XYZ file of N, CA and C in Angstrom:
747
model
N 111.411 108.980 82.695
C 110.800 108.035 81.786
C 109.308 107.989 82.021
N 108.622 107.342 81.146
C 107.072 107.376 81.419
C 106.649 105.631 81.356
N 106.150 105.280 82.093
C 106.170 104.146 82.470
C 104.339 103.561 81.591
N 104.517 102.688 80.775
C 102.945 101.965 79.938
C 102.093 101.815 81.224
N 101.109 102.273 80.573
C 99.689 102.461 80.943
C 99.499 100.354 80.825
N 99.748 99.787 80.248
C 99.463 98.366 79.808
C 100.517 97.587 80.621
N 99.651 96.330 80.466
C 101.128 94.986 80.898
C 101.559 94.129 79.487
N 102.582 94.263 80.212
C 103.463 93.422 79.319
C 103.221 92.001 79.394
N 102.879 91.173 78.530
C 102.504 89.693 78.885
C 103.805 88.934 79.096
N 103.621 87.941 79.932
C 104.475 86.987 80.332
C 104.133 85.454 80.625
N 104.475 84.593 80.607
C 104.132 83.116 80.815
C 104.152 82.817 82.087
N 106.081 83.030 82.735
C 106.384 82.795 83.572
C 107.737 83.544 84.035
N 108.478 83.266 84.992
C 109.205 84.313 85.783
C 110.500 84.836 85.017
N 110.790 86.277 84.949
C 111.501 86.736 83.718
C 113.078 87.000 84.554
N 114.003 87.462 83.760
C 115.201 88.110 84.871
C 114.954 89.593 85.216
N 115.260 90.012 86.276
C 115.643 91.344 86.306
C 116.380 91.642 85.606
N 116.404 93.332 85.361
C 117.655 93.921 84.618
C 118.531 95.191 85.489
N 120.392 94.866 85.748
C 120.753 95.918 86.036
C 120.832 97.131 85.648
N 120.751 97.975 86.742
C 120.752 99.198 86.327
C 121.629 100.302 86.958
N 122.308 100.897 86.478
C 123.303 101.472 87.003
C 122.976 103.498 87.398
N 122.814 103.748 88.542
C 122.302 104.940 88.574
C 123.321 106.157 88.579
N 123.267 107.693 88.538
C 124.007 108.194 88.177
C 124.983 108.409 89.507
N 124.484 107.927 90.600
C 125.084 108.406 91.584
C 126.314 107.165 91.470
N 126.362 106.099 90.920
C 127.013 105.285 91.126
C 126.743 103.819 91.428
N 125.319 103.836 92.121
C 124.404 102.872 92.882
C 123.900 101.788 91.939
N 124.582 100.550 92.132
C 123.725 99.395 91.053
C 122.360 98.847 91.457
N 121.902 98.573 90.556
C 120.402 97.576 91.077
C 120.232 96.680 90.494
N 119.339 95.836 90.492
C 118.378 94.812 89.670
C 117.184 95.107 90.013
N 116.620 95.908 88.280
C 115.381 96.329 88.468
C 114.518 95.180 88.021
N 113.832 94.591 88.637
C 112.258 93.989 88.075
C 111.287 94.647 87.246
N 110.756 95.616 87.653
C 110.343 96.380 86.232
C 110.231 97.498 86.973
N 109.866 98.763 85.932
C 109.887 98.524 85.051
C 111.204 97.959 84.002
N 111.303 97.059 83.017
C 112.332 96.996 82.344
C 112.104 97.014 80.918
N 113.495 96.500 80.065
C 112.800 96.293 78.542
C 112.198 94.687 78.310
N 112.651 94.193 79.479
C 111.291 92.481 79.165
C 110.267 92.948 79.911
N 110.091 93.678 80.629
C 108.633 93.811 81.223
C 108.219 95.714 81.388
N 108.075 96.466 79.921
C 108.160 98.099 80.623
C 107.275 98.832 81.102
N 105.945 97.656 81.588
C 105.034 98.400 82.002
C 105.403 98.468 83.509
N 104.532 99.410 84.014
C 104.527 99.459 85.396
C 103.304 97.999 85.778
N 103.227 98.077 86.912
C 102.084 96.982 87.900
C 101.222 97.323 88.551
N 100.111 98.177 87.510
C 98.969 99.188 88.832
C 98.960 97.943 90.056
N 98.856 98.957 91.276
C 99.593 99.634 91.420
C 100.684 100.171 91.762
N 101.907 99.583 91.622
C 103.115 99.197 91.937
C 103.851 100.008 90.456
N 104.822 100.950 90.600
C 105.856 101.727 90.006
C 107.009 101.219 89.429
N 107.336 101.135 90.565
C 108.924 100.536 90.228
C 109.206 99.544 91.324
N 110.032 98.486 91.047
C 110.745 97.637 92.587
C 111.994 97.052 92.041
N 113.154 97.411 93.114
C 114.334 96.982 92.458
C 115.124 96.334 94.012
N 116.093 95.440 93.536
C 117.303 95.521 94.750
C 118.486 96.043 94.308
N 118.549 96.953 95.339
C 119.790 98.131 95.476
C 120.969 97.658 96.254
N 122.055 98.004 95.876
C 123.767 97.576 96.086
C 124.048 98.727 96.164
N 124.478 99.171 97.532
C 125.291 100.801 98.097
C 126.512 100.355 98.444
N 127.839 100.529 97.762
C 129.196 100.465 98.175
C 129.554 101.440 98.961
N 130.175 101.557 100.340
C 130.317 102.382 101.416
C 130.352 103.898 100.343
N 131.032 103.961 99.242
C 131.416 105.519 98.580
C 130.222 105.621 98.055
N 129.841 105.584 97.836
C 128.298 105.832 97.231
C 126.889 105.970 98.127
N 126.006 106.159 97.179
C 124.863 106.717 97.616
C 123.716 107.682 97.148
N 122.684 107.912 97.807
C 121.867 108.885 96.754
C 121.542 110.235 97.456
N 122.267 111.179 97.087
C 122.350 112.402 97.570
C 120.673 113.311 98.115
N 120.469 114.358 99.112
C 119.257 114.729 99.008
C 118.698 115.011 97.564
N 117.713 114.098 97.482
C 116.742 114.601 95.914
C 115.225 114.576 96.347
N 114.781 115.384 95.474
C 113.128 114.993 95.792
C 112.273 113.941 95.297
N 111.174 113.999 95.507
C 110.060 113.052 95.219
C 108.826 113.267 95.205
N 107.813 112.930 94.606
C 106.730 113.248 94.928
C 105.466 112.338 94.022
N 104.249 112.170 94.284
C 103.241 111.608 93.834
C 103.400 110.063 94.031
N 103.728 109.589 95.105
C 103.927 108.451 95.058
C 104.307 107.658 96.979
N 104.386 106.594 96.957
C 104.354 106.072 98.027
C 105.947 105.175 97.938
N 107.095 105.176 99.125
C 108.434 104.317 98.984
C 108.036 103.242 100.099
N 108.951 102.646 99.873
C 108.854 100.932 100.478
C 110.208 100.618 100.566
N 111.249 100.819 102.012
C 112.222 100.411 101.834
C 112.664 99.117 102.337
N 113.071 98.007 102.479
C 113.438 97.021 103.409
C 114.625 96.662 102.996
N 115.300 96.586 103.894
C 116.749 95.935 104.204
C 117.106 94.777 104.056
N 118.181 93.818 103.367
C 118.217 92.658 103.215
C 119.673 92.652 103.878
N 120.753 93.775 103.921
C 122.032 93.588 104.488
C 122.443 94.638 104.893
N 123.252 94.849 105.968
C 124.192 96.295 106.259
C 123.103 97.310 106.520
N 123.251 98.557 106.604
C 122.678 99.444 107.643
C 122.300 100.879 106.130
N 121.183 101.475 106.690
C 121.277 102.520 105.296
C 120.586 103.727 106.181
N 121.029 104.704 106.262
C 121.214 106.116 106.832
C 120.051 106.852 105.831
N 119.000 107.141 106.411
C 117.799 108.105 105.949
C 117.772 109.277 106.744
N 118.202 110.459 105.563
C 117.137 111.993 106.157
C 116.655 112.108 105.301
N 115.597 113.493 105.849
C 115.067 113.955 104.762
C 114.536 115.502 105.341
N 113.688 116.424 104.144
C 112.784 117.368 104.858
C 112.181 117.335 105.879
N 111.696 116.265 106.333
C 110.635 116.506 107.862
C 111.610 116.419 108.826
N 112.573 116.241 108.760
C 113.315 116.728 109.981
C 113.910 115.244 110.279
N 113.121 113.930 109.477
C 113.556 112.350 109.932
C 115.191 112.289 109.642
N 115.981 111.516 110.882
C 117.346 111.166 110.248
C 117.159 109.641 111.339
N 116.893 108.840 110.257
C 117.184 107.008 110.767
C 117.850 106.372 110.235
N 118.640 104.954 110.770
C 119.170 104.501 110.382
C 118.710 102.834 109.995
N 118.440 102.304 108.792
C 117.456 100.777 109.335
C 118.321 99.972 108.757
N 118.141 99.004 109.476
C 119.433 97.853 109.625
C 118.319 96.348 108.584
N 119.368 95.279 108.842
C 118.902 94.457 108.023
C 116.978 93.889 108.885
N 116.416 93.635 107.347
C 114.994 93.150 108.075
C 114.230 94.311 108.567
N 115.027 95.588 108.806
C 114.171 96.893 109.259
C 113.539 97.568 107.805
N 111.818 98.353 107.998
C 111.413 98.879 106.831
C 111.175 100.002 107.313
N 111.062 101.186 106.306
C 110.774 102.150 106.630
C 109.480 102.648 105.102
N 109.454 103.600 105.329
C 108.156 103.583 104.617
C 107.515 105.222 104.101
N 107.881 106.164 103.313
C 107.984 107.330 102.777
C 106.241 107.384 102.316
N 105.399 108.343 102.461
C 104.646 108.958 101.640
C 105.187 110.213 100.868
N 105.421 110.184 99.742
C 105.889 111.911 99.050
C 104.889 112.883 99.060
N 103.821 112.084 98.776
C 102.472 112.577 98.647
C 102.533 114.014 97.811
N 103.097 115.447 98.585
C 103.187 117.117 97.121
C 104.346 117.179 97.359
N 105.368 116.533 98.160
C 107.040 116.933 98.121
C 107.217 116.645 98.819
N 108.751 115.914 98.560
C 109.676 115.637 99.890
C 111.138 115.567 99.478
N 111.800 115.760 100.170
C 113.500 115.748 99.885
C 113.912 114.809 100.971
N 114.995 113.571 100.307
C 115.614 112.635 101.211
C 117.123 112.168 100.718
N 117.718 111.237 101.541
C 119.011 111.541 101.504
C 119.145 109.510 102.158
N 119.729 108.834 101.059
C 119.892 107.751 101.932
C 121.533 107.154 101.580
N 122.354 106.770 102.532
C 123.177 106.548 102.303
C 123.767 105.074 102.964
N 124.913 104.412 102.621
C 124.966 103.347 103.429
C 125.871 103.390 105.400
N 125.430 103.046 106.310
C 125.913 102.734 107.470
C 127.058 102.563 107.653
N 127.817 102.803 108.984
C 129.201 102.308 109.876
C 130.106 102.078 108.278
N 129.970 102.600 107.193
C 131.287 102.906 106.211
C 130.939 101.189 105.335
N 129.847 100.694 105.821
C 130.297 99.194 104.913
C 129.148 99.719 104.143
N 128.820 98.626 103.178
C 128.016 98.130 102.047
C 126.672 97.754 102.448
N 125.679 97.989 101.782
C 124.217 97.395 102.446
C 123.670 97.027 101.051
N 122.706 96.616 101.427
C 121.547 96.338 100.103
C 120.185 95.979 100.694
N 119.166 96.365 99.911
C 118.123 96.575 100.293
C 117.203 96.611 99.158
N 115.737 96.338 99.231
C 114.499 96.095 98.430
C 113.930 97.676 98.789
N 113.650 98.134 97.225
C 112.621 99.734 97.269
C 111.642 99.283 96.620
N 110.243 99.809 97.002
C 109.324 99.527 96.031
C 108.130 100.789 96.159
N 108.232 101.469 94.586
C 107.489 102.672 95.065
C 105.579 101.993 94.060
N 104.849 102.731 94.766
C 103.657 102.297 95.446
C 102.816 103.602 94.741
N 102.118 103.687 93.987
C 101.072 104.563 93.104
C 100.616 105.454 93.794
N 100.257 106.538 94.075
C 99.235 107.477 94.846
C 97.926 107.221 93.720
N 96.927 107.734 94.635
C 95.736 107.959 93.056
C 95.539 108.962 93.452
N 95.178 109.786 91.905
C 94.867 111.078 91.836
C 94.601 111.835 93.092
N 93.393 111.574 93.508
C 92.793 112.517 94.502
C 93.963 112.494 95.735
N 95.173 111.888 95.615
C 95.934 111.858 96.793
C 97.335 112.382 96.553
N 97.203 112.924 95.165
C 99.218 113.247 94.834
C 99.178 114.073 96.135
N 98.283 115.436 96.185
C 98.817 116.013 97.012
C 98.779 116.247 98.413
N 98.903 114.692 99.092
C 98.130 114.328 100.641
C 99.734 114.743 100.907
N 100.331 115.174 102.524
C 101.373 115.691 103.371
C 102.023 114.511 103.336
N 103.287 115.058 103.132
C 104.409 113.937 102.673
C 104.576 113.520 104.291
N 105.205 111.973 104.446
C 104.735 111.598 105.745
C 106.022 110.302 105.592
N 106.343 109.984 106.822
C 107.518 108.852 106.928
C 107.129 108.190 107.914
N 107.424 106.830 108.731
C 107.468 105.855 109.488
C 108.046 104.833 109.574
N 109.108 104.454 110.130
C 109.639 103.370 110.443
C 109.546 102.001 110.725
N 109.776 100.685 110.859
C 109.916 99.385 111.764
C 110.591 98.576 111.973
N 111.141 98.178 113.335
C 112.584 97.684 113.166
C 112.055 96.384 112.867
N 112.389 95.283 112.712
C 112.829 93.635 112.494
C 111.890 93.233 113.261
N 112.114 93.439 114.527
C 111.608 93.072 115.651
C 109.874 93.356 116.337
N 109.921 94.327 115.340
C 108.089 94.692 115.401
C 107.179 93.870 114.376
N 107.999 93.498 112.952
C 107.525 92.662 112.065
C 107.296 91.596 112.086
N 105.711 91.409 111.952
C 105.024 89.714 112.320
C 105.911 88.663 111.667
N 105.935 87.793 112.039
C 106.565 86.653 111.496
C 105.551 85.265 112.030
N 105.568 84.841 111.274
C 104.653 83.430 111.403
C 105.493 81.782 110.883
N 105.195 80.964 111.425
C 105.428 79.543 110.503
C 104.266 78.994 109.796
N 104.392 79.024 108.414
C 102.863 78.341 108.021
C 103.226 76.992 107.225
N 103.038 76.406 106.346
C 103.226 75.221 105.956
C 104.269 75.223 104.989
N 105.526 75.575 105.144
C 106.521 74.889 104.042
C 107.466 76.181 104.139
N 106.746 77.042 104.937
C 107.898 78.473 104.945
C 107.638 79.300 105.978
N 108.856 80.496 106.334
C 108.264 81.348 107.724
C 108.033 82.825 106.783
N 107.231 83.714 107.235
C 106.399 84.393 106.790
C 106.676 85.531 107.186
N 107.089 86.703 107.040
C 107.352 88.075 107.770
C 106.400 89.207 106.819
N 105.820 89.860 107.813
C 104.550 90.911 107.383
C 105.551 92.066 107.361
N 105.718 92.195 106.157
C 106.356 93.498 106.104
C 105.174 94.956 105.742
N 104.234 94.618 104.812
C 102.790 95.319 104.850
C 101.351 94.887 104.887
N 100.731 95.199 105.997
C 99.393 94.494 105.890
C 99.083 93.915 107.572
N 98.681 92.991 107.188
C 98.045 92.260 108.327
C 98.347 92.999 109.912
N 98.801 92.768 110.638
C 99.330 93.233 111.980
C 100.901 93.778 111.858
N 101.001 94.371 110.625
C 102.194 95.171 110.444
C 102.109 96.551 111.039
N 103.152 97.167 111.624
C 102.726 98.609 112.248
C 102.871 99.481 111.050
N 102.917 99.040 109.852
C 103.606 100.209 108.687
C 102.314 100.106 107.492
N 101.497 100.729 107.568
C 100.314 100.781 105.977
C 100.610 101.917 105.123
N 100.210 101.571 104.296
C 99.869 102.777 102.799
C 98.539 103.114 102.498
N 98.021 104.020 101.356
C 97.147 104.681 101.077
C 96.587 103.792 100.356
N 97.434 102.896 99.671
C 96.542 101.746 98.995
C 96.835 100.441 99.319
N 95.591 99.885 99.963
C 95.396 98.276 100.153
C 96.416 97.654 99.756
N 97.411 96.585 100.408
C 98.435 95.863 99.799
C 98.948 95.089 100.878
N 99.866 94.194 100.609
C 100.473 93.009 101.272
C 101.685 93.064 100.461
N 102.834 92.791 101.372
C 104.013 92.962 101.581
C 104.669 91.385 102.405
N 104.716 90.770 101.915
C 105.394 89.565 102.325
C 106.762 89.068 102.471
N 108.191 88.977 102.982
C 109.399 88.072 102.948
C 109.188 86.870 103.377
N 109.352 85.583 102.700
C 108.688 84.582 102.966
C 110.240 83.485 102.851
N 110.784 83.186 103.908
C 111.644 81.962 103.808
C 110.757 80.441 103.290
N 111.224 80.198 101.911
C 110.166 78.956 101.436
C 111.391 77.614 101.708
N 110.827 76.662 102.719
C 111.724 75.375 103.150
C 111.107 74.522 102.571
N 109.957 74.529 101.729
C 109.684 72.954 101.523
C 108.930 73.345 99.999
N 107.592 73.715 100.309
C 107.026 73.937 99.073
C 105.443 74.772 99.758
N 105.510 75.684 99.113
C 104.367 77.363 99.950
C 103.504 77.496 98.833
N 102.321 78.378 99.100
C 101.329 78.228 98.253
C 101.096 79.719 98.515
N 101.442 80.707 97.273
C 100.819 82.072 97.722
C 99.504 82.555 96.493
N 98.497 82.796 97.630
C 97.568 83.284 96.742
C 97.609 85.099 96.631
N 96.680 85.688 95.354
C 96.651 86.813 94.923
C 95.588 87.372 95.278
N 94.337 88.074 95.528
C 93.121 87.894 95.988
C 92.734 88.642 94.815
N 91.065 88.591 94.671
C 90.478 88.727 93.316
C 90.517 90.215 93.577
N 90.766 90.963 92.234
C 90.896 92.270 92.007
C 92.493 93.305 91.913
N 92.870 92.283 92.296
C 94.554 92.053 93.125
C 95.607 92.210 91.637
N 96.825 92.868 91.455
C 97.805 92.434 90.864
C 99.283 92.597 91.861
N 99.749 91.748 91.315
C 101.182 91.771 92.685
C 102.415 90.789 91.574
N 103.378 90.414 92.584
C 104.411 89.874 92.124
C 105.556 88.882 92.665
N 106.176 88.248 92.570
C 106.545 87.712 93.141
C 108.799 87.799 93.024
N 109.357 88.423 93.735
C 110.606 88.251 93.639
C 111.974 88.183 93.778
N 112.484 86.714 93.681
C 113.670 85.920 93.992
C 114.785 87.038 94.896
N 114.959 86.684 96.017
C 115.998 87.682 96.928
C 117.320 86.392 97.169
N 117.011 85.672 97.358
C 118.631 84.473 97.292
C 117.920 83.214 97.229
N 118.915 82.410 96.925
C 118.870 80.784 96.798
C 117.898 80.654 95.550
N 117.464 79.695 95.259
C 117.012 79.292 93.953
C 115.369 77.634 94.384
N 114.753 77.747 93.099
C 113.530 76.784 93.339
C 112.922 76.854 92.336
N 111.317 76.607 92.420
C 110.436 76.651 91.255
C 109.436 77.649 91.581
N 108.779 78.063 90.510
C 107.724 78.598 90.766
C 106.223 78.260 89.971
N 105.197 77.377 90.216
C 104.625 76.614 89.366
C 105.908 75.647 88.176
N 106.476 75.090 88.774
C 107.011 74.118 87.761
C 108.510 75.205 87.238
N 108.387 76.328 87.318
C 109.625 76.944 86.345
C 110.645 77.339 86.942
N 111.970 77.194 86.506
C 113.037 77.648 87.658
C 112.932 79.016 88.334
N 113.153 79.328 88.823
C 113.148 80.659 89.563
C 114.436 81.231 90.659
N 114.770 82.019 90.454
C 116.359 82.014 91.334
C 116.567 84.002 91.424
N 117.537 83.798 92.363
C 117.662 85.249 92.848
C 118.213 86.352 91.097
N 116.954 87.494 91.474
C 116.875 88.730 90.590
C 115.323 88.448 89.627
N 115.067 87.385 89.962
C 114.107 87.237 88.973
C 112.649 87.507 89.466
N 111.486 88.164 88.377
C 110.937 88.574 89.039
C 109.397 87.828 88.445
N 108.284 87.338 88.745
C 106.900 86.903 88.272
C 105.815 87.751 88.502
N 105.493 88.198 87.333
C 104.332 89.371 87.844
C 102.905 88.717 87.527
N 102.389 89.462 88.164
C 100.900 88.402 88.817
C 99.943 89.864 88.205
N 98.922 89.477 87.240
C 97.444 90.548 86.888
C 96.368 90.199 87.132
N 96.593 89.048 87.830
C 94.788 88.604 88.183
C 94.753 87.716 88.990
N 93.794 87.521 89.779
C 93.643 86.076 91.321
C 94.065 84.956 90.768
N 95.228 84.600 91.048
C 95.922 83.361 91.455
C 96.413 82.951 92.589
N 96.667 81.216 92.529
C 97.615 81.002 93.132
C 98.664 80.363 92.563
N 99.812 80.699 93.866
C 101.280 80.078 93.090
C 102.143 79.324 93.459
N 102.162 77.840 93.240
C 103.345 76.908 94.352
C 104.581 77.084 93.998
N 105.232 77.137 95.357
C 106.818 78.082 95.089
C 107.487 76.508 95.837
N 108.731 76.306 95.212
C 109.170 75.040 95.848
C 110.461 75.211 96.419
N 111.123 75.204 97.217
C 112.914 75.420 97.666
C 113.442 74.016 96.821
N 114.771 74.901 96.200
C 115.588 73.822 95.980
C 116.896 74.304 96.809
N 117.179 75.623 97.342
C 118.710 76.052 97.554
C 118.196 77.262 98.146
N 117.701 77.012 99.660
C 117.677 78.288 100.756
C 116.932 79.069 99.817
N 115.571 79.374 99.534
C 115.011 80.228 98.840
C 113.751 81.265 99.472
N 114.483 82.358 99.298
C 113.737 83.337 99.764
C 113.200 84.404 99.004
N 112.028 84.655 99.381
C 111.479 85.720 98.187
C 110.776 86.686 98.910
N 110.266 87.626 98.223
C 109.164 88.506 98.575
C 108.133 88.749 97.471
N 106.764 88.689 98.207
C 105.555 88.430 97.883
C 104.791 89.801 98.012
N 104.459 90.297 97.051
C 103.659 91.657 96.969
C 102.547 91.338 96.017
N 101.605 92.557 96.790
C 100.206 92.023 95.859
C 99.594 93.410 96.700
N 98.196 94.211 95.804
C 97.530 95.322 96.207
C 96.792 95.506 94.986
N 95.609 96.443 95.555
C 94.781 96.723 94.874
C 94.919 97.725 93.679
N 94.995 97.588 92.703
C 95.499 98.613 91.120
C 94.075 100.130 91.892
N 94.767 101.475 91.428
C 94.015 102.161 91.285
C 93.223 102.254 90.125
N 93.818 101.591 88.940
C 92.519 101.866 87.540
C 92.879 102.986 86.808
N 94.391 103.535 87.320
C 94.315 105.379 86.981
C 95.967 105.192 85.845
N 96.629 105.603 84.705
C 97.536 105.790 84.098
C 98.397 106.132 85.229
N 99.470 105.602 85.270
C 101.006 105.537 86.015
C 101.889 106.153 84.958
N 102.406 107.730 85.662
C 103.119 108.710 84.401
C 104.362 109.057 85.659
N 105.489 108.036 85.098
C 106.835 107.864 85.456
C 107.399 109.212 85.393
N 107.555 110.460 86.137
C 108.563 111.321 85.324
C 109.899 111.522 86.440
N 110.932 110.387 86.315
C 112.070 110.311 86.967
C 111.695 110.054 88.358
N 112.084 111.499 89.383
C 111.578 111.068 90.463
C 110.260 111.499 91.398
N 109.563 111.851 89.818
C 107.981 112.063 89.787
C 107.087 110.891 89.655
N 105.805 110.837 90.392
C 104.574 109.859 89.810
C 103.412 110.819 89.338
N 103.021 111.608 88.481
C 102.089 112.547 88.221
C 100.889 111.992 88.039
């Protein structure tokens, strides 16, 4: 598919849409979708993935682009070409450059079910063809903080051991009371629902749903029912995002 050069306007936080892949593998994609089909310079695609022990996504390639995996349940089995074979458990990320090619292979753990957050991440031009590159982090290396109304886990950015080629923040944020996330100027990012349910500026907001952010804001997120989200935000390259399957050209 080829993913709009444009955004799709929105008010406030939309649903995801499932998507059923050929291997078998369900998701809830945030976008791109048909309520929202642009991409998010610079952000591609981001979905949560459902692996039933029989299933899975066989070695395929990739390339022009940056992956973002994190774990929300059960265990998910990564190889690939460079020789990587890991396994990352819940709260563990791992973190793909395709950069001119790569072949990988992820499947689910110990025979059960997992699910997990992907989010692939723009290269710009001058970088499709930088050496495809992988890195890991378990749970336990990922900052976590208490700040005012929620606890905070650095999944990219700040004192995270895991960066990309482009500027960005990567947030899982347990919200207990009522959190305030800002966007920084120049910034587009997003915001979206992983369980329990709340507000987001005033509007309901609940797991699959996703709020996409195009310009410096901020956003009060409120718990009504154990609500947890993830908070992404990075700098747009400025450059057309050309979707071709499991190409970023």
């Amino acid at each position: 598919m080829t993913s709009s050069e444009s955004h799709a306007p929105t008010d406030g936080p939309i649903a995801g849409e499932m998507v059923r892949h050929g291997t078998g593998v369900n998701s809830n994609r945030a976008f791109p979708t048909e309520s929202y089909p642009s991409s998010l310079d610079p952000f591609v695609l981001f979905e949560q993935f459902y692996i039933d022990p029989t299933n899975g996504f066989p070695m395929h390639p990739h390339r022009g682009f940056e992956i973002v995996s994190y774990m929300i349940e059960g265990g998910m089995e990564h190889e690939d070409s460079l020789g990587v074979a890991n396994t990352a458990y819940e709260n563990d990320a791992m973190r793909i450059t395709t950069g001119s090619g790569i072949r990988h292979s992820e499947f689910p753990a110990d025979g059960q079910a997992c699910t997990g957050l992907q989010l692939w991440v723009n290269l710009p031009q001058a970088e499709k063809d930088a050496d495809p590159d992988y890195v890991d982090a378990s749970a336990d290396s990922l900052p976590t903080e208490e700040q005012d109304g929620a606890t905070v886990t650095t999944v990219i950015g700040g004192d995270s051991p895991i960066s990309l080629r482009t500027p960005m923040e990567y947030l899982d944020v347990a919200v207990a009371d009522t959190w305030t996330w800002s966007v920084p100027e120049g910034w587009s990012g997003f915001l979206y629902g992983v369980t329990g349910s709340g507000t987001v500026d005033g509007h309901s907001f609940t797991e699959g749903d996703v709020l996409p952010i195009t310009d410096a804001r901020s956003v009060a997120l409120q718990n009504d029912e154990s609500l947890r989200v993830v908070a992404v935000s990075g700098r747009p390259h400025g450059e057309p995002i050309r979707q071709r399957g499991p190409y970023v050209l």
